């Protein structure tokens, strides 16, 4: 069998459902695609241009960060200080901070400036074995800047060897010029922004913030109806601060994921399970905001809902650029198992992006996106804090 590159003498965590770790394994790639990933003893004979001896290192799929706000300008460190002094997320937002604060800085920036500001954050994630990242808009809150943000996100995928999925999040907050008239702003999102985004092919999905300080379920549904009419899948920030039944709404529109979901109820769990909507767990925001309401992990498990984990990298509530630390937080704060954490940033994250046929596990036909680790056991990737045992990152076979 022909291959460009073969990685031998490796231990494999393929992330195929139900698959056990492989102590003596081989991965082979041709034209950027996996052609074999399995036990050495079962591997066919290969003719390869390059053979790499992994010297017993572990190989996993490259990691996937499936919920980020990576493109943004400015800092909200002062808000962090205010929260330490007792101010709530809602109080800061209503006083002109929060998302609107970042909006002002982002509106003033060019695409090139957005890319330059985001690259260090992206590079930090790549240094931990990232292969795929989702990047949202949502800090422009007007047509020109929302489009600039999505163009910047696409440009990041050209500046670095990484798969970028873009999400339009125009329904993130009500901008000052629409204060007291959220419905009129949703009109602009649906009738101006979404058609422009779709016409330019800038988004892979559409998101919204369904919350008391965001948008009502009725307003979000208008966005979903328009997104689906334009052929774009949806997802939703839901049940982060209260239960507005946003997850159930998202499930009705076959959403890829419902995200945060700390206040999710059993009806929401059942709706997500029936629709195949993934639960996107964001322990960085839970930790950073010192929340106390845990997502209903046991109920989600019992219902068979896909559990994904992401950094939620953003300037206000989760300035986190480490998927390894996100896994540790998910295990420590949410009591996820090691296996759930690892699946949450590989196969399940791919499912939450609609990319399970392309990445997230080591299987023939999928993109050869690998992370090689200097570890004795996969549990080390969840156990350690502030350590990075990555040996090498492979994307599309290189």
Short mmCIF file of C-alpha atoms in Angstrom, two decimals:
data_model
loop_
_atom_site.label_atom_id
_atom_site.label_comp_id
_atom_site.label_asym_id
_atom_site.label_seq_id
_atom_site.Cartn_x
_atom_site.Cartn_y
_atom_site.Cartn_z
CA UNK A 1 0.00 0.00 0.00
CA UNK A 2 1.22 3.48 -0.86
CA UNK A 3 1.70 6.23 1.78
CA UNK A 4 3.41 9.59 1.95
CA UNK A 5 4.27 9.27 5.63
CA UNK A 6 4.10 6.49 8.23
CA UNK A 7 4.34 7.02 11.96
CA UNK A 8 5.57 3.80 13.59
CA UNK A 9 6.35 2.60 17.11
CA UNK A 10 3.49 4.66 18.50
CA UNK A 11 0.78 4.19 21.07
CA UNK A 12 -2.59 5.25 19.66
CA UNK A 13 -5.70 6.73 21.16
CA UNK A 14 -7.85 6.65 18.05
CA UNK A 15 -11.03 8.12 19.66
CA UNK A 16 -13.14 5.75 17.60
CA UNK A 17 -16.26 4.98 19.63
CA UNK A 18 -15.61 1.99 21.87
CA UNK A 19 -12.04 1.51 20.66
CA UNK A 20 -9.35 0.57 23.19
CA UNK A 21 -5.92 2.24 23.23
CA UNK A 22 -3.34 0.55 20.99
CA UNK A 23 0.05 -0.13 22.57
CA UNK A 24 1.95 -0.84 19.36
CA UNK A 25 0.44 1.16 16.55
CA UNK A 26 0.98 2.69 13.14
CA UNK A 27 -0.57 5.68 11.38
CA UNK A 28 -0.17 6.04 7.63
CA UNK A 29 -1.19 9.00 5.47
CA UNK A 30 -1.52 9.65 1.75
CA UNK A 31 -2.34 13.05 0.25
CA UNK A 32 -3.19 14.41 3.69
CA UNK A 33 -5.65 11.62 4.52
CA UNK A 34 -5.32 8.72 6.92
CA UNK A 35 -5.12 5.40 5.10
CA UNK A 36 -4.41 3.26 8.15
CA UNK A 37 -4.48 3.78 11.92
CA UNK A 38 -4.24 0.67 14.01
CA UNK A 39 -2.11 -2.11 15.41
CA UNK A 40 1.31 -2.63 13.87
CA UNK A 41 0.75 -6.37 13.57
CA UNK A 42 -2.37 -5.84 11.45
CA UNK A 43 -0.91 -3.13 9.20
CA UNK A 44 -0.52 -3.90 5.50
CA UNK A 45 2.94 -3.54 3.94
CA UNK A 46 3.53 0.08 3.02
CA UNK A 47 5.72 1.87 0.50
CA UNK A 48 6.28 5.29 2.04
CA UNK A 49 8.36 8.37 1.31
CA UNK A 50 8.89 9.14 5.00
CA UNK A 51 8.91 6.84 8.03
CA UNK A 52 8.87 8.48 11.46
CA UNK A 53 9.78 6.47 14.55
CA UNK A 54 7.62 7.83 17.39
CA UNK A 55 9.74 6.05 20.01
CA UNK A 56 6.72 4.94 22.00
CA UNK A 57 5.01 8.33 22.12
CA UNK A 58 1.24 8.61 22.17
CA UNK A 59 -0.69 9.83 19.14
CA UNK A 60 -4.18 11.29 19.41
CA UNK A 61 -6.25 13.18 16.89
CA UNK A 62 -5.30 16.85 16.79
CA UNK A 63 -7.40 18.79 19.29
CA UNK A 64 -10.51 20.78 18.34
CA UNK A 65 -11.65 24.00 20.02
CA UNK A 66 -15.29 24.18 18.99
CA UNK A 67 -16.41 27.42 20.71
CA UNK A 68 -14.24 30.54 20.67
CA UNK A 69 -14.48 34.30 20.29
CA UNK A 70 -10.84 34.43 19.24
CA UNK A 71 -11.18 37.54 17.06
CA UNK A 72 -11.62 40.57 19.31
CA UNK A 73 -9.86 43.77 20.26
CA UNK A 74 -9.13 45.41 23.58
CA UNK A 75 -8.86 44.11 27.13
CA UNK A 76 -11.40 43.68 29.89
CA UNK A 77 -8.97 43.21 32.74
CA UNK A 78 -10.64 46.09 34.60
CA UNK A 79 -13.92 44.17 34.57
CA UNK A 80 -12.06 41.24 36.10
CA UNK A 81 -11.06 43.53 38.95
CA UNK A 82 -14.66 44.68 39.37
CA UNK A 83 -15.88 41.09 39.55
CA UNK A 84 -13.31 40.38 42.23
CA UNK A 85 -14.86 43.27 44.15
CA UNK A 86 -18.32 41.73 43.87
CA UNK A 87 -19.86 43.10 40.67
CA UNK A 88 -21.90 40.58 38.66
CA UNK A 89 -21.71 39.88 34.93
CA UNK A 90 -25.14 41.48 34.50
CA UNK A 91 -24.20 44.60 36.49
CA UNK A 92 -21.07 45.15 34.44
CA UNK A 93 -22.99 44.67 31.18
CA UNK A 94 -25.75 47.07 32.16
CA UNK A 95 -23.15 49.70 33.15
CA UNK A 96 -21.72 49.74 29.62
CA UNK A 97 -19.07 47.07 30.08
CA UNK A 98 -19.18 43.52 28.86
CA UNK A 99 -19.72 42.78 25.19
CA UNK A 100 -20.39 46.44 24.32
CA UNK A 101 -16.97 47.43 25.68
CA UNK A 102 -15.25 44.98 23.35
CA UNK A 103 -17.56 46.12 20.53
CA UNK A 104 -16.17 49.65 20.65
CA UNK A 105 -12.56 48.47 20.38
CA UNK A 106 -13.37 45.97 17.64
CA UNK A 107 -15.32 48.43 15.49
CA UNK A 108 -12.25 50.69 15.41
CA UNK A 109 -9.96 47.95 14.04
CA UNK A 110 -9.10 46.86 10.52
CA UNK A 111 -9.12 43.23 9.38
CA UNK A 112 -5.32 43.22 9.50
CA UNK A 113 -5.33 44.56 13.06
CA UNK A 114 -7.86 41.92 14.11
CA UNK A 115 -5.70 39.18 12.62
CA UNK A 116 -2.57 40.50 14.31
CA UNK A 117 -4.32 40.63 17.69
CA UNK A 118 -5.76 37.12 17.34
CA UNK A 119 -2.62 35.35 16.11
CA UNK A 120 -0.93 35.06 19.55
CA UNK A 121 -4.10 33.49 20.94
CA UNK A 122 -4.27 31.07 18.01
CA UNK A 123 -0.59 30.23 18.33
CA UNK A 124 -1.02 29.35 22.00
CA UNK A 125 -3.72 26.84 21.06
CA UNK A 126 -1.70 25.45 18.14
CA UNK A 127 1.23 24.88 20.51
CA UNK A 128 -1.00 22.43 22.40
CA UNK A 129 -1.86 20.32 19.37
CA UNK A 130 -4.87 22.15 17.92
CA UNK A 131 -5.99 21.14 14.43
CA UNK A 132 -9.44 22.75 14.15
CA UNK A 133 -10.97 25.87 15.67
CA UNK A 134 -14.35 27.57 15.55
CA UNK A 135 -14.25 31.38 15.59
CA UNK A 136 -17.33 33.57 16.10
CA UNK A 137 -18.12 37.12 15.15
CA UNK A 138 -20.35 39.08 17.55
CA UNK A 139 -18.27 42.08 18.65
CA UNK A 140 -19.19 44.30 15.71
CA UNK A 141 -22.96 44.38 16.17
CA UNK A 142 -23.29 46.26 12.89
CA UNK A 143 -22.88 45.00 9.32
CA UNK A 144 -19.42 46.27 8.42
CA UNK A 145 -17.59 45.05 11.53
CA UNK A 146 -19.39 41.70 11.68
CA UNK A 147 -18.21 41.03 8.13
CA UNK A 148 -14.69 42.22 8.99
CA UNK A 149 -14.55 39.82 11.93
CA UNK A 150 -15.53 36.87 9.77
CA UNK A 151 -13.00 37.87 7.12
CA UNK A 152 -10.34 38.07 9.84
CA UNK A 153 -11.28 34.59 11.06
CA UNK A 154 -10.95 33.23 7.53
CA UNK A 155 -7.59 35.00 7.19
CA UNK A 156 -6.32 33.26 10.30
CA UNK A 157 -6.87 29.95 8.52
CA UNK A 158 -4.65 31.21 5.71
CA UNK A 159 -1.97 32.57 8.05
CA UNK A 160 -1.61 29.26 9.92
CA UNK A 161 -2.03 25.59 9.06
CA UNK A 162 -5.31 25.06 10.88
CA UNK A 163 -8.93 24.36 9.96
CA UNK A 164 -11.11 27.37 10.80
CA UNK A 165 -14.88 27.12 11.10
CA UNK A 166 -16.58 30.51 11.22
CA UNK A 167 -19.81 31.32 13.04
CA UNK A 168 -21.92 34.47 12.61
CA UNK A 169 -22.97 35.73 16.05
CA UNK A 170 -24.69 38.99 15.18
CA UNK A 171 -27.32 38.30 17.85
CA UNK A 172 -24.76 38.58 20.64
CA UNK A 173 -25.88 41.80 22.33
CA UNK A 174 -27.98 44.87 21.61
CA UNK A 175 -25.67 47.67 20.41
CA UNK A 176 -26.03 51.16 21.94
CA UNK A 177 -27.66 52.60 18.84
CA UNK A 178 -30.53 50.11 19.25
CA UNK A 179 -30.87 50.51 23.03
CA UNK A 180 -34.42 49.67 24.08
CA UNK A 181 -35.27 48.35 20.63
CA UNK A 182 -33.88 44.85 20.38
CA UNK A 183 -36.52 43.84 17.84
CA UNK A 184 -35.29 46.48 15.40
CA UNK A 185 -31.74 45.22 15.82
CA UNK A 186 -32.89 41.66 15.10
CA UNK A 187 -34.51 43.08 11.94
CA UNK A 188 -31.06 44.27 10.88
CA UNK A 189 -29.45 40.94 11.77
CA UNK A 190 -32.00 39.02 9.70
CA UNK A 191 -32.54 41.35 6.76
CA UNK A 192 -29.12 42.95 6.33
CA UNK A 193 -26.34 41.08 8.08
CA UNK A 194 -27.29 37.45 7.48
CA UNK A 195 -27.90 37.88 3.73
CA UNK A 196 -24.56 39.70 3.38
CA UNK A 197 -22.73 37.00 5.34
CA UNK A 198 -24.32 34.25 3.25
CA UNK A 199 -23.68 36.05 -0.04
CA UNK A 200 -19.97 36.27 0.76
CA UNK A 201 -19.83 32.70 2.09
CA UNK A 202 -18.29 33.88 5.34
CA UNK A 203 -20.08 31.67 7.87
CA UNK A 204 -20.33 27.94 8.44
CA UNK A 205 -23.03 28.37 11.13
CA UNK A 206 -25.16 30.97 12.94
CA UNK A 207 -25.23 31.52 16.71
CA UNK A 208 -27.08 33.73 19.20
CA UNK A 209 -27.16 34.65 22.89
CA UNK A 210 -30.49 33.67 24.42
CA UNK A 211 -30.50 35.34 27.83
CA UNK A 212 -32.10 38.13 29.82
CA UNK A 213 -29.19 40.43 28.94
CA UNK A 214 -29.18 39.10 25.38
CA UNK A 215 -32.19 38.12 23.30
CA UNK A 216 -35.50 36.42 23.96
CA UNK A 217 -36.37 33.01 22.53
CA UNK A 218 -38.79 34.69 20.09
CA UNK A 219 -36.04 36.98 18.82
CA UNK A 220 -33.56 34.12 18.51
CA UNK A 221 -36.13 32.06 16.62
CA UNK A 222 -36.37 34.79 13.99
CA UNK A 223 -32.60 34.49 13.49
CA UNK A 224 -32.86 30.71 13.25
CA UNK A 225 -35.64 30.88 10.66
CA UNK A 226 -33.56 33.20 8.48
CA UNK A 227 -30.40 31.13 8.95
CA UNK A 228 -32.14 27.94 7.91
CA UNK A 229 -33.68 29.69 4.90
CA UNK A 230 -30.13 30.58 3.84
CA UNK A 231 -28.96 27.00 4.34
CA UNK A 232 -26.87 27.69 7.44
CA UNK A 233 -26.91 25.40 10.51
CA UNK A 234 -27.46 26.96 13.92
CA UNK A 235 -26.15 26.75 17.48
CA UNK A 236 -26.94 28.73 20.61
CA UNK A 237 -25.55 30.23 23.80
CA UNK A 238 -28.30 28.90 26.07
CA UNK A 239 -29.12 28.61 29.77
CA UNK A 240 -25.88 30.22 30.94
CA UNK A 241 -27.37 32.60 33.51
CA UNK A 242 -31.01 31.53 33.62
CA UNK A 243 -33.40 29.06 32.02
CA UNK A 244 -35.19 30.61 29.04
CA UNK A 245 -35.55 27.18 27.38
CA UNK A 246 -33.15 28.21 24.66
CA UNK A 247 -31.67 24.73 24.36
CA UNK A 248 -35.06 23.26 23.55
CA UNK A 249 -35.57 26.00 20.97
CA UNK A 250 -32.19 25.21 19.45
CA UNK A 251 -33.05 21.53 19.35
CA UNK A 252 -36.25 22.28 17.42
CA UNK A 253 -34.04 23.74 14.72
CA UNK A 254 -31.67 20.74 14.85
CA UNK A 255 -28.88 22.89 16.25
CA UNK A 256 -25.34 21.58 16.14
CA UNK A 257 -24.90 22.47 19.81
CA UNK A 258 -26.35 24.25 22.81
CA UNK A 259 -23.54 25.97 24.70
CA UNK A 260 -22.95 26.74 28.41
CA UNK A 261 -26.29 25.16 29.58
CA UNK A 262 -25.62 25.46 33.32
CA UNK A 263 -29.33 26.13 33.94
CA UNK A 264 -30.60 23.48 31.52
CA UNK A 265 -33.68 21.58 32.71
CA UNK A 266 -34.75 18.00 32.02
CA UNK A 267 -37.05 19.03 29.17
CA UNK A 268 -34.07 20.70 27.53
CA UNK A 269 -31.95 17.60 28.00
CA UNK A 270 -34.62 15.44 26.37
CA UNK A 271 -35.01 17.86 23.46
CA UNK A 272 -31.26 17.91 22.82
CA UNK A 273 -31.05 14.12 22.96
CA UNK A 274 -33.92 13.73 20.49
CA UNK A 275 -32.43 16.22 18.06
CA UNK A 276 -28.82 15.05 18.32
CA UNK A 277 -27.77 18.49 19.55
CA UNK A 278 -24.40 18.41 21.33
CA UNK A 279 -23.86 19.88 24.79
CA UNK A 280 -20.97 22.35 24.55
CA UNK A 281 -19.47 22.61 28.03
CA UNK A 282 -17.44 25.73 28.74
CA UNK A 283 -15.73 25.26 32.11
CA UNK A 284 -13.45 28.27 31.60
CA UNK A 285 -16.39 30.67 31.79
CA UNK A 286 -17.86 28.75 34.74
CA UNK A 287 -14.54 29.01 36.59
CA UNK A 288 -13.71 32.58 35.63
CA UNK A 289 -17.14 33.94 36.58
CA UNK A 290 -17.16 31.87 39.78
CA UNK A 291 -20.50 30.31 38.90
CA UNK A 292 -22.08 27.75 41.22
CA UNK A 293 -24.84 26.22 39.06
CA UNK A 294 -23.43 23.09 37.44
CA UNK A 295 -24.63 21.80 34.08
CA UNK A 296 -26.80 18.66 34.51
CA UNK A 297 -23.97 16.33 33.52
CA UNK A 298 -25.52 13.12 34.90
CA UNK A 299 -28.78 13.75 33.05
CA UNK A 300 -26.94 14.55 29.81
CA UNK A 301 -24.92 11.34 30.15
CA UNK A 302 -28.00 9.25 30.85
CA UNK A 303 -29.79 10.74 27.83
CA UNK A 304 -26.84 10.01 25.57
CA UNK A 305 -26.19 13.66 24.66
CA UNK A 306 -22.79 14.28 23.05
CA UNK A 307 -20.52 16.13 25.51
CA UNK A 308 -18.05 18.55 23.94
CA UNK A 309 -15.58 20.88 25.67
CA UNK A 310 -14.16 24.19 24.46
CA UNK A 311 -12.18 27.13 25.80
CA UNK A 312 -14.83 29.81 25.05
CA UNK A 313 -11.79 32.04 24.54
CA UNK A 314 -13.14 35.58 24.92
CA UNK A 315 -12.00 38.79 26.61
CA UNK A 316 -14.69 39.08 29.25
CA UNK A 317 -15.64 35.74 30.76
CA UNK A 318 -13.07 33.17 29.62
CA UNK A 319 -9.68 34.58 28.55
CA UNK A 320 -8.47 31.03 28.13
CA UNK A 321 -6.15 29.80 25.37
CA UNK A 322 -5.48 26.26 26.61
CA UNK A 323 -7.60 23.25 25.71
CA UNK A 324 -5.48 21.17 28.07
CA UNK A 325 -6.50 23.39 30.98
CA UNK A 326 -10.12 23.39 29.74
CA UNK A 327 -10.07 19.59 30.05
CA UNK A 328 -8.69 19.79 33.57
CA UNK A 329 -11.40 22.27 34.50
CA UNK A 330 -14.08 20.04 32.99
CA UNK A 331 -12.82 17.12 35.05
CA UNK A 332 -12.37 19.12 38.26
CA UNK A 333 -15.40 21.42 38.12
CA UNK A 334 -17.88 19.28 36.17
CA UNK A 335 -16.60 15.83 37.24
CA UNK A 336 -16.16 14.55 33.70
CA UNK A 337 -14.07 11.41 33.30
CA UNK A 338 -10.74 11.39 31.52
CA UNK A 339 -12.34 9.57 28.59
CA UNK A 340 -15.13 12.17 28.40
CA UNK A 341 -12.62 15.02 28.47
CA UNK A 342 -10.52 13.56 25.69
CA UNK A 343 -13.57 12.85 23.55
CA UNK A 344 -14.83 16.34 24.32
CA UNK A 345 -11.92 18.02 22.51
CA UNK A 346 -11.66 15.49 19.66
CA UNK A 347 -14.51 13.40 18.24
CA UNK A 348 -17.33 15.07 20.17
CA UNK A 349 -16.01 18.54 19.34
CA UNK A 350 -16.00 17.51 15.68
CA UNK A 351 -19.63 16.40 16.00
CA UNK A 352 -20.51 19.76 17.57
CA UNK A 353 -19.17 21.43 14.43
CA UNK A 354 -20.71 18.99 11.97
CA UNK A 355 -17.21 17.80 11.04
CA UNK A 356 -17.23 14.23 12.36
CA UNK A 357 -16.65 12.86 8.84
CA UNK A 358 -13.54 15.03 8.45
CA UNK A 359 -11.66 15.04 11.77
CA UNK A 360 -11.79 14.15 15.46
CA UNK A 361 -10.63 10.52 15.32
CA UNK A 362 -7.92 8.42 13.72
CA UNK A 363 -9.82 6.62 10.96
CA UNK A 364 -9.13 5.92 7.28
CA UNK A 365 -10.50 8.64 5.05
CA UNK A 366 -10.28 11.41 7.64
CA UNK A 367 -7.83 14.28 7.51
CA UNK A 368 -4.47 13.29 8.96
CA UNK A 369 -4.55 15.75 11.88
CA UNK A 370 -2.42 14.35 14.69
CA UNK A 371 -0.96 15.33 18.04
CA UNK A 372 2.12 13.45 19.28
CA UNK A 373 2.63 13.55 23.04
CA UNK A 374 5.47 12.96 25.49
CA UNK A 375 3.28 11.22 28.07
CA UNK A 376 3.08 7.83 29.75
CA UNK A 377 -0.74 7.67 29.68
CA UNK A 378 -3.54 9.75 28.12
CA UNK A 379 -4.79 10.73 31.60
CA UNK A 380 -1.77 13.06 31.85
CA UNK A 381 -3.39 15.35 29.26
CA UNK A 382 -6.25 15.98 31.69
CA UNK A 383 -4.34 15.69 34.97
CA UNK A 384 -1.58 18.27 34.59
CA UNK A 385 -2.09 22.02 34.91
CA UNK A 386 0.21 24.48 33.17
CA UNK A 387 2.22 21.74 31.45
CA UNK A 388 2.39 21.14 27.71
CA UNK A 389 3.70 17.70 26.73
CA UNK A 390 3.17 18.16 22.98
CA UNK A 391 6.00 16.69 20.91
CA UNK A 392 4.68 17.48 17.44
CA UNK A 393 1.55 18.60 15.63
CA UNK A 394 0.53 17.21 12.24
CA UNK A 395 -2.12 18.84 10.07
CA UNK A 396 -3.31 17.27 6.84
CA UNK A 397 -0.36 14.93 6.92
CA UNK A 398 2.33 17.57 7.41
#
